[in-house]
Coordinates of C-alpha atoms and ligand atoms in Angstrom, one line a residue:
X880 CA 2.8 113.2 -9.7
X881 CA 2.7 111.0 -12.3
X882 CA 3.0 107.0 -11.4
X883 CA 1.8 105.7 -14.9
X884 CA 3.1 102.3 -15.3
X885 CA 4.4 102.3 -19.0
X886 CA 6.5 105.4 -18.2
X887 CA 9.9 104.5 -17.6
X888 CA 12.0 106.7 -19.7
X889 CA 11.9 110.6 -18.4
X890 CA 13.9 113.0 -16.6
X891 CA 16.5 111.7 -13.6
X892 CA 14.7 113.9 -11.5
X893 CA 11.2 112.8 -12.1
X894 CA 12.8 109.6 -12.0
X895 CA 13.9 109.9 -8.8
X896 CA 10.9 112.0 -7.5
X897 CA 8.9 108.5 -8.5
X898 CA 10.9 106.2 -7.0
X899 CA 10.6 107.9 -3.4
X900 CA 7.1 107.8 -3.9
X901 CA 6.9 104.4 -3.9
X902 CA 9.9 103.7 -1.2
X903 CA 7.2 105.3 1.3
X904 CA 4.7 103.7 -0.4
X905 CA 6.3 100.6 0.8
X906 CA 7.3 101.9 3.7
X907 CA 4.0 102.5 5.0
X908 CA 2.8 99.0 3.9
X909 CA 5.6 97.5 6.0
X910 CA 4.9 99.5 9.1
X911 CA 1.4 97.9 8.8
X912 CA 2.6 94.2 8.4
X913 CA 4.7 94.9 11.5
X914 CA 2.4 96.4 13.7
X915 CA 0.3 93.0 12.6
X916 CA 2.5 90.8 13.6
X917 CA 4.7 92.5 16.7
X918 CA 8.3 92.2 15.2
X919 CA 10.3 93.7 12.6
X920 CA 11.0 92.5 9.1
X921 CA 14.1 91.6 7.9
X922 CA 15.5 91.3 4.5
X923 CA 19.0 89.4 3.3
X924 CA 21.0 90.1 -0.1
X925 CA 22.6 88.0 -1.3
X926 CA 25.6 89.1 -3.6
X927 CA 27.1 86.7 -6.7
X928 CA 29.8 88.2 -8.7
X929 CA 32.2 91.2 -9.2
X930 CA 32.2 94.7 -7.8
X931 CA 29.8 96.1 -9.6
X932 CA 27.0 93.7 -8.4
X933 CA 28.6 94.2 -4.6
X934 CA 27.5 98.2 -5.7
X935 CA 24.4 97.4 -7.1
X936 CA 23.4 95.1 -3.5
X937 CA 24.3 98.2 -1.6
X938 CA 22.2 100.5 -3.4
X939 CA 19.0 97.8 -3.2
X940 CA 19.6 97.1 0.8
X941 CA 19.9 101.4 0.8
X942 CA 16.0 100.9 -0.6
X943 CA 15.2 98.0 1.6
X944 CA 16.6 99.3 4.4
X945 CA 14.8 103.0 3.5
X946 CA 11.4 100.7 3.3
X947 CA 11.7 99.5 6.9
X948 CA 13.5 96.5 6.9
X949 CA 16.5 95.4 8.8
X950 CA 19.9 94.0 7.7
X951 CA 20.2 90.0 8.3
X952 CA 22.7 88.0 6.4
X953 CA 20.8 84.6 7.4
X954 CA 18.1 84.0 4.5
X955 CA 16.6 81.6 6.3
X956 CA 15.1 84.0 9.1
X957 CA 14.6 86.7 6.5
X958 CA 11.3 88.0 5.1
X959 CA 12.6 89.3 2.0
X960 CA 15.4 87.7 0.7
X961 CA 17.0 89.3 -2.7
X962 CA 19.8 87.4 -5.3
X963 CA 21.7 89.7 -7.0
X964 CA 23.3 87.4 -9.5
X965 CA 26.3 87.2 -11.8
X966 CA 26.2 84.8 -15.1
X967 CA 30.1 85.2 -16.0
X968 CA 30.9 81.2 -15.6
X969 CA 28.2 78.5 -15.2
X970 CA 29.0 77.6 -12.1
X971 CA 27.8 81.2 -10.5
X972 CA 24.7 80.3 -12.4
X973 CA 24.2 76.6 -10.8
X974 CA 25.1 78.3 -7.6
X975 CA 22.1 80.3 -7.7
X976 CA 19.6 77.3 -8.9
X977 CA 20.7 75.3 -6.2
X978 CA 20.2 77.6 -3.4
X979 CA 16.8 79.2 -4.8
X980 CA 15.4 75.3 -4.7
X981 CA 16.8 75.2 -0.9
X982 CA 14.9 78.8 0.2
X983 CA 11.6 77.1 -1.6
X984 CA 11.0 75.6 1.5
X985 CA 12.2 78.2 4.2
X986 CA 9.7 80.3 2.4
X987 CA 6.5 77.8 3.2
X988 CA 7.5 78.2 6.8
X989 CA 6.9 82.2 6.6
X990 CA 3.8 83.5 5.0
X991 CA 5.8 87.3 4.9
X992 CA 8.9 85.8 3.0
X993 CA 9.2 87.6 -0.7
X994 CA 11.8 86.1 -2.4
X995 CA 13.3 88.5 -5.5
X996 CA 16.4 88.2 -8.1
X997 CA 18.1 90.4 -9.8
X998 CA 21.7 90.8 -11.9
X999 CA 23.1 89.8 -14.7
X1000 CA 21.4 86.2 -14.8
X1001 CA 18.4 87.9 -15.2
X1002 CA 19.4 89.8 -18.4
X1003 CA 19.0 86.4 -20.1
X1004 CA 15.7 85.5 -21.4
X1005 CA 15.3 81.8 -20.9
X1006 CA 16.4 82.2 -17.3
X1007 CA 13.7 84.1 -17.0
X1008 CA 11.7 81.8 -18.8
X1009 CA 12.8 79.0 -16.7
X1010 CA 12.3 80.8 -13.3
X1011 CA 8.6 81.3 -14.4
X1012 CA 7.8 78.5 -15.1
X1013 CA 9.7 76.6 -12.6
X1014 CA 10.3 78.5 -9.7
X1015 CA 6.7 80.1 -9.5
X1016 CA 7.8 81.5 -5.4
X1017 CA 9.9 84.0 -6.5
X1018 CA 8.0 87.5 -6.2
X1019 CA 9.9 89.6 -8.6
X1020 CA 12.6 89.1 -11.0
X1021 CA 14.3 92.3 -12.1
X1022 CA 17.5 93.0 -14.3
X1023 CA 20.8 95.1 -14.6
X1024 CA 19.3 98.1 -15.7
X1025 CA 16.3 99.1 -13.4
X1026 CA 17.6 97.8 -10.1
X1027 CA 16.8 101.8 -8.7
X1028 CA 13.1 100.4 -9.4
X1029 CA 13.1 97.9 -6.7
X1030 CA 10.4 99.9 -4.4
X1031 CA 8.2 100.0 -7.0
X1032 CA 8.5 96.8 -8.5
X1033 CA 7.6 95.6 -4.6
X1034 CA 4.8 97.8 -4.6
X1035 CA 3.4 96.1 -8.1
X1036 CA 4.0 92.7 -5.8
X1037 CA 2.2 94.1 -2.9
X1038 CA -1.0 95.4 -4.6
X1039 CA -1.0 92.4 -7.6
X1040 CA -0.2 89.6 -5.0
X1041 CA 0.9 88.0 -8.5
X1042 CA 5.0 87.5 -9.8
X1043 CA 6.4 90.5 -11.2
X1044 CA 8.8 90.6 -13.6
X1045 CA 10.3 93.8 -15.2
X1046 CA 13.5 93.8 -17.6
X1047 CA 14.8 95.9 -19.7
X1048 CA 17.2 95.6 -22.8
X1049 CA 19.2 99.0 -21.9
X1050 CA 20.0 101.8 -20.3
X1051 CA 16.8 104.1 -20.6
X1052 CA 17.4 106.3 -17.3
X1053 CA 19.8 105.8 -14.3
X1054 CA 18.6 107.1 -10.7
X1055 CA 21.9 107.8 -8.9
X1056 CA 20.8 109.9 -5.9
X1057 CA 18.6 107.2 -3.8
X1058 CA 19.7 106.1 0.0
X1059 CA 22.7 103.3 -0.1
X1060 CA 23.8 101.0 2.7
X1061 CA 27.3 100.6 2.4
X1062 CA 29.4 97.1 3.6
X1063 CA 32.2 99.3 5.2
X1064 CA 31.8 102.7 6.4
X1065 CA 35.3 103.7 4.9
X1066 CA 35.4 102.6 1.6
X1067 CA 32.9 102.2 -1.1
X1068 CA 32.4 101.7 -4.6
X1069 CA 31.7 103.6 -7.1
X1070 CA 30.0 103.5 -10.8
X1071 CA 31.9 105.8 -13.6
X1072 CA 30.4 103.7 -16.0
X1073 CA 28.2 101.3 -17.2
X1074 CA 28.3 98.7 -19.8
X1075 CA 30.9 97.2 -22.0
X1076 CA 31.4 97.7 -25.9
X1077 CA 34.4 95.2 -26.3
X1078 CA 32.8 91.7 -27.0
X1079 CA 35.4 89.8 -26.0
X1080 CA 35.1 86.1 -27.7
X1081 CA 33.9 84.3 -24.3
X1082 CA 32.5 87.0 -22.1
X1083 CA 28.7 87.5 -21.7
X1084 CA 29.1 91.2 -20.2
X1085 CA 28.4 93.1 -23.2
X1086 CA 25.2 91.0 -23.6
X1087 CA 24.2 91.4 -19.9
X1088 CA 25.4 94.6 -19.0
X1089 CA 24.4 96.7 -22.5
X1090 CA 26.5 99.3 -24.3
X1091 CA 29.3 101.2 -22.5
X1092 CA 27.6 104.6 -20.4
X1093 CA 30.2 107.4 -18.8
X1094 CA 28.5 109.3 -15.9
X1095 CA 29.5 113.5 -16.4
X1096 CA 32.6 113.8 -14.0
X1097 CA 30.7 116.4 -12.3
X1098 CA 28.3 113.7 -11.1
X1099 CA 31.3 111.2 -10.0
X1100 CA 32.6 113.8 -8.0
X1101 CA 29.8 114.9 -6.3
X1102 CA 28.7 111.5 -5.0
X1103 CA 32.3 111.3 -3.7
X1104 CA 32.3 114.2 -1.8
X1105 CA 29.5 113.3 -0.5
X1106 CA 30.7 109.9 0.2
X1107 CA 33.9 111.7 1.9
X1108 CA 31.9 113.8 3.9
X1109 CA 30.3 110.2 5.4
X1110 CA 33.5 109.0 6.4
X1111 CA 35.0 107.4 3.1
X1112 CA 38.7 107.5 3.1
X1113 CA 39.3 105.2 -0.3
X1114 CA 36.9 104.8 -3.5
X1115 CA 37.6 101.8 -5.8
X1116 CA 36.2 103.7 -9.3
X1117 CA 34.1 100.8 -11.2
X1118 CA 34.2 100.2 -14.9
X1119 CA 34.9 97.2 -17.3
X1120 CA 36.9 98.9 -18.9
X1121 CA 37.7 102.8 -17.6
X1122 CA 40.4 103.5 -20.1
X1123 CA 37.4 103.9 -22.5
X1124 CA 36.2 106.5 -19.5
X1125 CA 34.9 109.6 -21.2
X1126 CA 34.2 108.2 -24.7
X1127 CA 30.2 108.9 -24.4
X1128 CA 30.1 112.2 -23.2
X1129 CA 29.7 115.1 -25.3
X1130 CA 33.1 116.4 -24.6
X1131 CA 37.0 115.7 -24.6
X1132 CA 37.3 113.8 -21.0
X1133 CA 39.9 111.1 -20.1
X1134 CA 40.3 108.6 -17.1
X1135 CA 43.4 110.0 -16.2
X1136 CA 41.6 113.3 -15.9
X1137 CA 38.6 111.7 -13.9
X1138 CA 41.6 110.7 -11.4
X1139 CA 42.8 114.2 -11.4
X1140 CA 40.2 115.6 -10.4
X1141 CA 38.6 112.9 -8.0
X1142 CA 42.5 113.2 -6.3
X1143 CA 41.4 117.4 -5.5
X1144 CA 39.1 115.9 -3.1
X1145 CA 39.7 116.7 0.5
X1146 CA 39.8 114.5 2.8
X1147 CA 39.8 111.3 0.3
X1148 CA 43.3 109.4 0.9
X1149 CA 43.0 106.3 -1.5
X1150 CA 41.3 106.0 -5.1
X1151 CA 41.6 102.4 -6.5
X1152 CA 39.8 101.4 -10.1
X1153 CA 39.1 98.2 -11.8
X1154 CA 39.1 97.3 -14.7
X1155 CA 41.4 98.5 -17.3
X1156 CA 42.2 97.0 -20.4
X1157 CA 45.9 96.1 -21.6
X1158 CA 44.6 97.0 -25.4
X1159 CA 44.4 101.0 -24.4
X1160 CA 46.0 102.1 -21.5
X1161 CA 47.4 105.2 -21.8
X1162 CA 50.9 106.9 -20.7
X1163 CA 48.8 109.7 -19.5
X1164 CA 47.0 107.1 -17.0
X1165 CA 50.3 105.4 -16.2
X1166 CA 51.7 109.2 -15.4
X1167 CA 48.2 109.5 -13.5
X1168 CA 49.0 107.1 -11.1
X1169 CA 53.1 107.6 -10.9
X1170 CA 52.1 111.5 -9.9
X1171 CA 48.9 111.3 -8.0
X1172 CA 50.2 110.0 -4.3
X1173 CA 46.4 109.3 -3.4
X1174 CA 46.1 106.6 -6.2
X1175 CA 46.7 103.2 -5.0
X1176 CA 50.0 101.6 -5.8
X1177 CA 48.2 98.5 -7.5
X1178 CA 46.9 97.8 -11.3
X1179 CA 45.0 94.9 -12.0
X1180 CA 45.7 94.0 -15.7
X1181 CA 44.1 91.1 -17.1
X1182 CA 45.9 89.2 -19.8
X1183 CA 43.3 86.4 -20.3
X1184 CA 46.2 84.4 -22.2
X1185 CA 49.8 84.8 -23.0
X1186 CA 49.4 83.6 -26.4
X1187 CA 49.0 86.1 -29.3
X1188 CA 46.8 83.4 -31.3
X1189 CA 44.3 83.1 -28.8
X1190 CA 43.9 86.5 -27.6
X1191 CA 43.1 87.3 -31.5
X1192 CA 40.7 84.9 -31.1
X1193 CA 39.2 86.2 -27.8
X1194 CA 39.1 89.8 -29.3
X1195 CA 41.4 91.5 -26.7
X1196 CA 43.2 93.5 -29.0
X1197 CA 47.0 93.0 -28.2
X1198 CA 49.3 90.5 -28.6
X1199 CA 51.7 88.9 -25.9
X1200 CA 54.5 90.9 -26.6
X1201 CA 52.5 94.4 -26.5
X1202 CA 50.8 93.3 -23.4
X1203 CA 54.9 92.2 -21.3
X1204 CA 56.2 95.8 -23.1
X1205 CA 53.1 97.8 -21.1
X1206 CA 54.0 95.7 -17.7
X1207 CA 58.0 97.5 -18.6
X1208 CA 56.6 100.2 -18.9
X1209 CA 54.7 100.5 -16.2
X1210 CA 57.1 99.0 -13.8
X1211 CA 60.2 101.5 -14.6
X1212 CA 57.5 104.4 -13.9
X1213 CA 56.3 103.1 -11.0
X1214 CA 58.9 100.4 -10.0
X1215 CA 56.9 99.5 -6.9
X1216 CA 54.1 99.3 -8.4
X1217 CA 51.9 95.8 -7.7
X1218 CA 50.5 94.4 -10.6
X1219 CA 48.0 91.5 -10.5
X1220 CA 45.7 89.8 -13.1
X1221 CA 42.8 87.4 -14.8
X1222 CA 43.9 84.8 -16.4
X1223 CA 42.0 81.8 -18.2
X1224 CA 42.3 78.4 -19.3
X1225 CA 41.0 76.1 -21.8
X1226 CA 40.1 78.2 -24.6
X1227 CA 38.6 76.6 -27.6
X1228 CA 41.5 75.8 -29.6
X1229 CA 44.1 76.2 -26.7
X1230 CA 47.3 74.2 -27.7
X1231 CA 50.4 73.2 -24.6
X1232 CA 52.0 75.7 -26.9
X1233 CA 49.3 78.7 -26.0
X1234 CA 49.2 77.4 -22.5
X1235 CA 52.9 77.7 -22.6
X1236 CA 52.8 81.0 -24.0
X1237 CA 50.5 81.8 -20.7
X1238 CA 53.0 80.4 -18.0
X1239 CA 56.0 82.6 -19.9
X1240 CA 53.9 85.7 -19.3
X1241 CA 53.3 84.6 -15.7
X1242 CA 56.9 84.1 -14.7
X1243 CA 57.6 87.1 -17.0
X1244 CA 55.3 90.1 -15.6
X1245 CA 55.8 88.7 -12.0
X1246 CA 52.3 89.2 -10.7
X1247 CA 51.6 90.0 -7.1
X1248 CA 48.6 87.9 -7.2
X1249 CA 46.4 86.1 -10.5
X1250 CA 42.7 85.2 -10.6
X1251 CA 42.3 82.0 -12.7
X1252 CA 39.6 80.3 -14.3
X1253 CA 38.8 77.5 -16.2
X1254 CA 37.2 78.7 -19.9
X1255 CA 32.5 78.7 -19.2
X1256 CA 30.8 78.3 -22.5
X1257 CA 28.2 81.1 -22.3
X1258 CA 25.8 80.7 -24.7
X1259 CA 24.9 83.6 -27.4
X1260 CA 29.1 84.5 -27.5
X1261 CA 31.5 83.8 -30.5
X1262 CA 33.1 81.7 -28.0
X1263 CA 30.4 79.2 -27.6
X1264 CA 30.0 78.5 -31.5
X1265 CA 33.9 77.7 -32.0
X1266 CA 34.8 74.5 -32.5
X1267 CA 37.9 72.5 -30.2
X1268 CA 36.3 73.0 -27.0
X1269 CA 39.3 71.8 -25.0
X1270 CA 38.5 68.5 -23.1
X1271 CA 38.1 68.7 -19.4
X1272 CA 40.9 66.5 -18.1
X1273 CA 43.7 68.4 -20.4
X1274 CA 42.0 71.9 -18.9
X1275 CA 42.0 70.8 -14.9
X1276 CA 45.3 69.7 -15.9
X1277 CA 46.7 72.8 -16.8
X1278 CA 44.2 75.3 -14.7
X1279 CA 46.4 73.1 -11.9
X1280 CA 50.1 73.5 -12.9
X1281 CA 48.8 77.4 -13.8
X1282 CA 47.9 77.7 -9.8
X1283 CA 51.5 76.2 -8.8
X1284 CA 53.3 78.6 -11.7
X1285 CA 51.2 81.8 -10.3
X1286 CA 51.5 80.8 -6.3
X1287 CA 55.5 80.5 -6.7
X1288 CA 56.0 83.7 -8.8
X1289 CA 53.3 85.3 -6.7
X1290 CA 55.4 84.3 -3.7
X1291 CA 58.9 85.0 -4.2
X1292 CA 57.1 88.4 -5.7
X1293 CA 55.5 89.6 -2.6
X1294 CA 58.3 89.1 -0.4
X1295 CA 59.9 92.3 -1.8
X1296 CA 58.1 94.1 1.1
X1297 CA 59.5 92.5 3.5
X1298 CA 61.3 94.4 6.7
X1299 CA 59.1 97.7 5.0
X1300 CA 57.1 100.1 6.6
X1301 CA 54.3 100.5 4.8
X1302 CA 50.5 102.4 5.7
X1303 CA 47.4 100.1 5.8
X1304 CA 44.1 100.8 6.1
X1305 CA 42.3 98.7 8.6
X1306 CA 39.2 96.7 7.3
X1307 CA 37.8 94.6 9.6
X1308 CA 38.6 91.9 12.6
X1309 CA 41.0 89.1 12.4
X1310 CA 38.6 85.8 11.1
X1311 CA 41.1 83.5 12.6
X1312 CA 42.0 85.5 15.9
X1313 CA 40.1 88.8 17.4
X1314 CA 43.4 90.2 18.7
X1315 CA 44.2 90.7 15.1
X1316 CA 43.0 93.1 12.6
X1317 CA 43.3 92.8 9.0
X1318 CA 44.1 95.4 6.7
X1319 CA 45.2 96.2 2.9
X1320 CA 48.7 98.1 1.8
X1321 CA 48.0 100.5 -1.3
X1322 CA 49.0 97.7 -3.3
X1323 CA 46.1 95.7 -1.9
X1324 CA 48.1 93.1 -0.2
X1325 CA 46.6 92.1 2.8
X1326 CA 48.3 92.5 6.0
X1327 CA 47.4 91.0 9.8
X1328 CA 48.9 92.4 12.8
X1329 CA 47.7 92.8 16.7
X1330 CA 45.9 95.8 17.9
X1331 CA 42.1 96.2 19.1
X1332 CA 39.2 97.3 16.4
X1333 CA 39.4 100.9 17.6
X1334 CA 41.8 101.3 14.6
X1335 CA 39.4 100.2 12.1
X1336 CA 39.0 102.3 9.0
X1337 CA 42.0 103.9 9.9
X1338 CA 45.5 104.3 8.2
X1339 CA 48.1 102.9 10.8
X1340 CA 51.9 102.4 9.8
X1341 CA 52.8 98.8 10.2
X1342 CA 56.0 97.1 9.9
X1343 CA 55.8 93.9 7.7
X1344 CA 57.6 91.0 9.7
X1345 CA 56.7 88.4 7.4
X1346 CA 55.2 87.3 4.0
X1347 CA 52.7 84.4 4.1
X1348 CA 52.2 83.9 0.3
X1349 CA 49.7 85.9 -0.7
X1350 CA 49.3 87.7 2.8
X1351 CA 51.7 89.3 5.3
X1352 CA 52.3 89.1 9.2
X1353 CA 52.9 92.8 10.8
X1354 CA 53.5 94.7 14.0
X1355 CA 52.0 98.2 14.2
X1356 CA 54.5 100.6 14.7
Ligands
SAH2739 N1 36.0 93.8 -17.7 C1 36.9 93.0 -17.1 C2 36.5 91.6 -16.6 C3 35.1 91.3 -16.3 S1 34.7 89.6 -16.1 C4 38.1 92.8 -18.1 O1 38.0 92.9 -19.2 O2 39.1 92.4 -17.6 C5 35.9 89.1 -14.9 C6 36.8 88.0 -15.4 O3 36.0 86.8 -15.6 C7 37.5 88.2 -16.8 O4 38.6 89.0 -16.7 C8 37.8 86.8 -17.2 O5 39.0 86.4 -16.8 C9 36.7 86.0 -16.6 N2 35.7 85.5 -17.5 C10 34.9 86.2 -18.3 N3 34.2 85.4 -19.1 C11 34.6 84.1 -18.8 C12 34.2 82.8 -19.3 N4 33.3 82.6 -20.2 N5 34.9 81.7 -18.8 C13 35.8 81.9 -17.8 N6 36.2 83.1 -17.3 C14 35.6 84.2 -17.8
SF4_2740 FE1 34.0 91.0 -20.8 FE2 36.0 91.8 -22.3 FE3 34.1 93.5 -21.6 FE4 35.8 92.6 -19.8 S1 36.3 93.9 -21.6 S2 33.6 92.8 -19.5 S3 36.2 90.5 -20.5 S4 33.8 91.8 -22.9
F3S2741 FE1 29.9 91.1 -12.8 FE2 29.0 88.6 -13.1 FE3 27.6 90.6 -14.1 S1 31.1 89.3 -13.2 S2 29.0 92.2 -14.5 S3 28.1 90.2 -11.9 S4 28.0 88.6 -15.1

C-alpha cells in the first residue's frame, strides 16, 4: 500500500485504507511501551467549543482509544493528552494558553506524556507560529481538516521524536468510516456538513472551518443506521448553517428532505439539528418539523441583534422585522414549539438604540432559553477593521441588563409546561443528588425527577411539578 508522505489527496477509500495502517502501526508501538513499563497508557481530550468540535473529540478518542489507550478525563495522569480547540471569542483562546503553560510541567514528570492540539485555533497561522516557538512540548499540532490523520500524524511523532505539525487550508478528503467513542451511548452527533460560506462581519468560522461541504444523504443515513443499530435513539444533525444543506451536491437535495428521510429510520425516536439561519429558512423545513413527530419540538434561531442596522453590518441577511415575522410563523405552525437563541453584545457601532432594538426582540419572540455574549475582536474579520469598538464598561453594562431581560422572559416562558406530561429521555445522573436523574423534553428543557440510573437512555413519561427557571422539577409517572 502506498504510505508516501506528500500524498494526501486520493480516494476515501485509500484514504481510509491508510489511516488503519497506521492506527496498528501505532497500536503495536503502544503495546510495546506498555509491556516496558507494566501499566497501560492513558490519554485525555480535552474539548473547547461547540458541537462540532465535541464530534470531532469523539472521532480522535475512537483513534486513540483504537491505538490502545484508555479514556481518563484527568490530564494530569494522562500520557497523551489532546486540545481540541475553538477560537470563536478570545477568551476560549486564553483558556487554552493558560492551561497548556500549566500541563508544561505535568509533562516533565512523565517521560510517555505526548501532548497534541488540534481545532479551530490551529487553523490560524501565528498560533501556530506562537506554539512553535513558545511552547516547543507540544508533539503535534494538527487542524480542522485532517483530524482523521491523527494515527499517522503520531506515527510521524514516534519515528521523528521531533514536533509535528500538519495543517491544511481545506477540505482535500474526509475519512468518515474510522472507529468513534461516543460521550453517551444514546445520542450522538452527527456531521451533514462542513464549513461555512456566510462571512458574517465578526465570526472567524468561515476562516477556520473553510468553504461550506454537504455529505451525499446516502452517506448521512448510513452512518445513522449504523449508529441506531448501536443503540442511538436521537441524532442532533450538525451544520452552521443546514438550511444551505444540499447546495454542493450535484443534485436537487434540501434539509427538509435530509429530515425526511433520516425520520424513515427505524428505530431512531429524536433527530435534533443546529444551526439554522433566520436569512433562509424555509416553509418546507418549518412543515418538516410540524409533520415529522420524530423531529424535536425545539429550533435554535440566532438573531445576533435585534437591530436591522447592525445585522446589515454583521452580514446576516435579514432585518428585525423579517426575523419576529419567521418566529410568527413558526409559532402558529408549531404553537408549542420551543425556540431559543444567540444573541450578542457590543458590536462596533452598537447604539442604546440597537441594544434597545435587541431587548424588543427578546421580550417579543419569547425565547425558551438565549446564549449571550459580549462582541470578541477576531482578527482577519470585517468586524475587527470597523471603527467604534464599543467601550467595555457600556458593553458589561448592557451584556448585564440583556441576562435579566432574557432570564425573566425565559422564565415566565417555560412555565407553560407546567402540570404537563411530557416524554424525556434520560441522560445521565443527578450532579447535585444520585437519587435523581436528569433528562431533556423534545424541546430540550431539562428536567430532574427521582428514579434509579436503570432508566438511563431511556424515554420515560414524566409529570412536570415545577419550573425552576431554566430547568424543571418532575415525578415519573
Ligand atoms: N453558525 C452558527 C453559529 C456558530 S458560532 C450561526 O450562524 O448561528 C456560535 C455563536 O458564537 C454565534 O451564534 C455567535 O452568537 C457567537 N459568536 C461568533 N463570533 C463571535 C464573536 N466574534 N464575538 C462574540 N460572539 C461570537
Ligand atoms: Fe459564523 Fe455566521 Fe457562519 Fe454562523 S453563519 S458560523 S455566525 S459566519
Ligand atoms: Fe466551533 Fe469554536 Fe470552531 S465555535 S467551529 S469550535 S471556532
Amino acid at each position: 500500500m502506498d504510505i508516501n508522505k506528500d500524498n494526501k489527496v486520493g480516494e476515501s477509500k485509500g484514504a481510509l485504507e491508510r489511516q488503519l495502517y497506521f492506527i496498528e502501526k501505532c497500536r503495536e508501538y503502544i503495546k510495546n511501551i506498555t509491556e516496558e513499563i507494566g501499566r497501560p497508557l492513558y490519554a485525555c481530550v480535552q474539548t473547547f467549543g461547540c458541537q462540532m468540535n465535541a464530534r470531532d473529540s469523539e472521532k480522535l478518542l475512537g483513534i486513540l482509544k483504537e491505538i490502545g489507550y484508555q479514556e481518563t478525563d484527568k490530564e494530569e495522569e494522562a500520557d497523551f493528552v489532546l486540545y481540541n480547540t475553538c477560537t470563536v471569542r478570545e477568551n476560549a483562546n486564553l483558556r487554552v494558553y493558560g492551561r497548556l503553560g500549566q500541563l508544561r510541567n505535568v509533562k516533565k514528570k512523565n517521560p510517555y506524556m505526548l501532548i497534541a492540539m488540534c481545532g479551530c485555533m490551529m487553523q490560524e497561522p501565528d498560533v501556530v507560529e506562537k506554539i512553535r516557538k513558545s511552547y516547543k512540548f507540544v508533539d503535534v499540532i494538527f487542524g480542522t481538516f485532517n483530524i482523521f490523520q491523527l494515527a499517522e500524524l503520531m506515527y510521524n511523532r514516534f519515528t521523528s521524536g521531533s514536533q509535528v505539525i500538519d495543517i491544511w487550508d481545506n477540505t482535500k478528503e474526509v475519512v468518515e468510516e474510522l472507529p468513534t467513542s461516543r460521550k453517551y451511548p444514546f445520542k450522538s452527533g452527527v456531521n451533514i456538513m462542513y464549513g461555512c460560506n456566510n462571512f458574517c462581519t465578526y465570526c472567524i468560522v468561515p476562516y477556520v472551518r473553510g468553504r461550506e461541504k454537504s455529505r451525499e444523504p446516502k452517506e448521512i443515513v448510513r452512518e445513522i443506521e449504523k449508529l441506531v443499530s448501536d443503540g442511538v435513539k436521537e441524532v442532533m444533525l450538525l451544520g452552521q448553517n443546514v438550511n444551505s444543506y444540499g447546495k454542493t451536491l450535484d443534485y436537487e437535495f434540501t434539509f427538509a428532505q435530509l429530515l425526511g428521510e433520516i425520520a424513515k429510520i427505524e428505530g431512531l425516536e429524536r433527530i435534533r439539528f443546529m444551526t439554522p439561519h433566520p436569512k433562509d429558512l424555509s416553509d418546507e423545513l418549518i412543515y418538516a418539523i410540524r409533520d415529522n413527530s420524530k423531529v424535536c419540538n425545539h429550533i435554535h434561531l440566532p438573531l445576533q441583534s435585534g437591530s436591522s442596522r447592525l445585522l446589515k453590518l454583521m452580514n446576516r441577511n435579514y432585518t428585525k422585522e423579517q426575523y419576529l415575522s419567521l418566529v410568527d410563523k413558526i409559532r402558529k405552525e408549531i404553537p408549542d414549539i420551543s425556540i431559543t437563541t444567540d444573541i450578542i453584545v457590543g458590536f462596533p457601532g452598537e447604539t442604546e438604540e440597537d441594544f434597545q432594538d435587541t431587548l424588543d426582540v427578546v421580550r417579543t419572540a419569547k425565547y425558551d432559553s438565549a446564549y449571550t455574549f459580549i462582541y470578541s475582536k477576531r482578527t482577519g474579520t470585517p468586524a475587527a477593521k470597523m471603527e467604534n469598538q464599543v467601550p467595555e464598561d457600556i458593553v458589561k453594562d448592557r451584556f448585564n441588563r440583556l441576562l435579566e431581560t432574557v432570564s425573566q422572559v425565559s422564565h415566565s416562558h417555560i412555565k407553560r409546561y407546567e402540570g404537563k406530561e411530557l416524554d424525556v429521555l434520560v441522560e445521565d445522573v443527578d450532579d447535585h443528588d444520585a437519587s435523581y436523574v436528569t433528562g431533556r423534553m423534545t424541546n430540550n428543557i431539562l428536567v430532574h425527577f427521582k428514579a434509579d440510573r436503570s432508566v438511563i437512555g431511556k424515554v420515560v413519561k414524566v409529570h412536570l411539578d415545577e419550573c425552576k427557571g431554566f430547568y424543571y422539577m418532575g415525578t415519573i409517572v
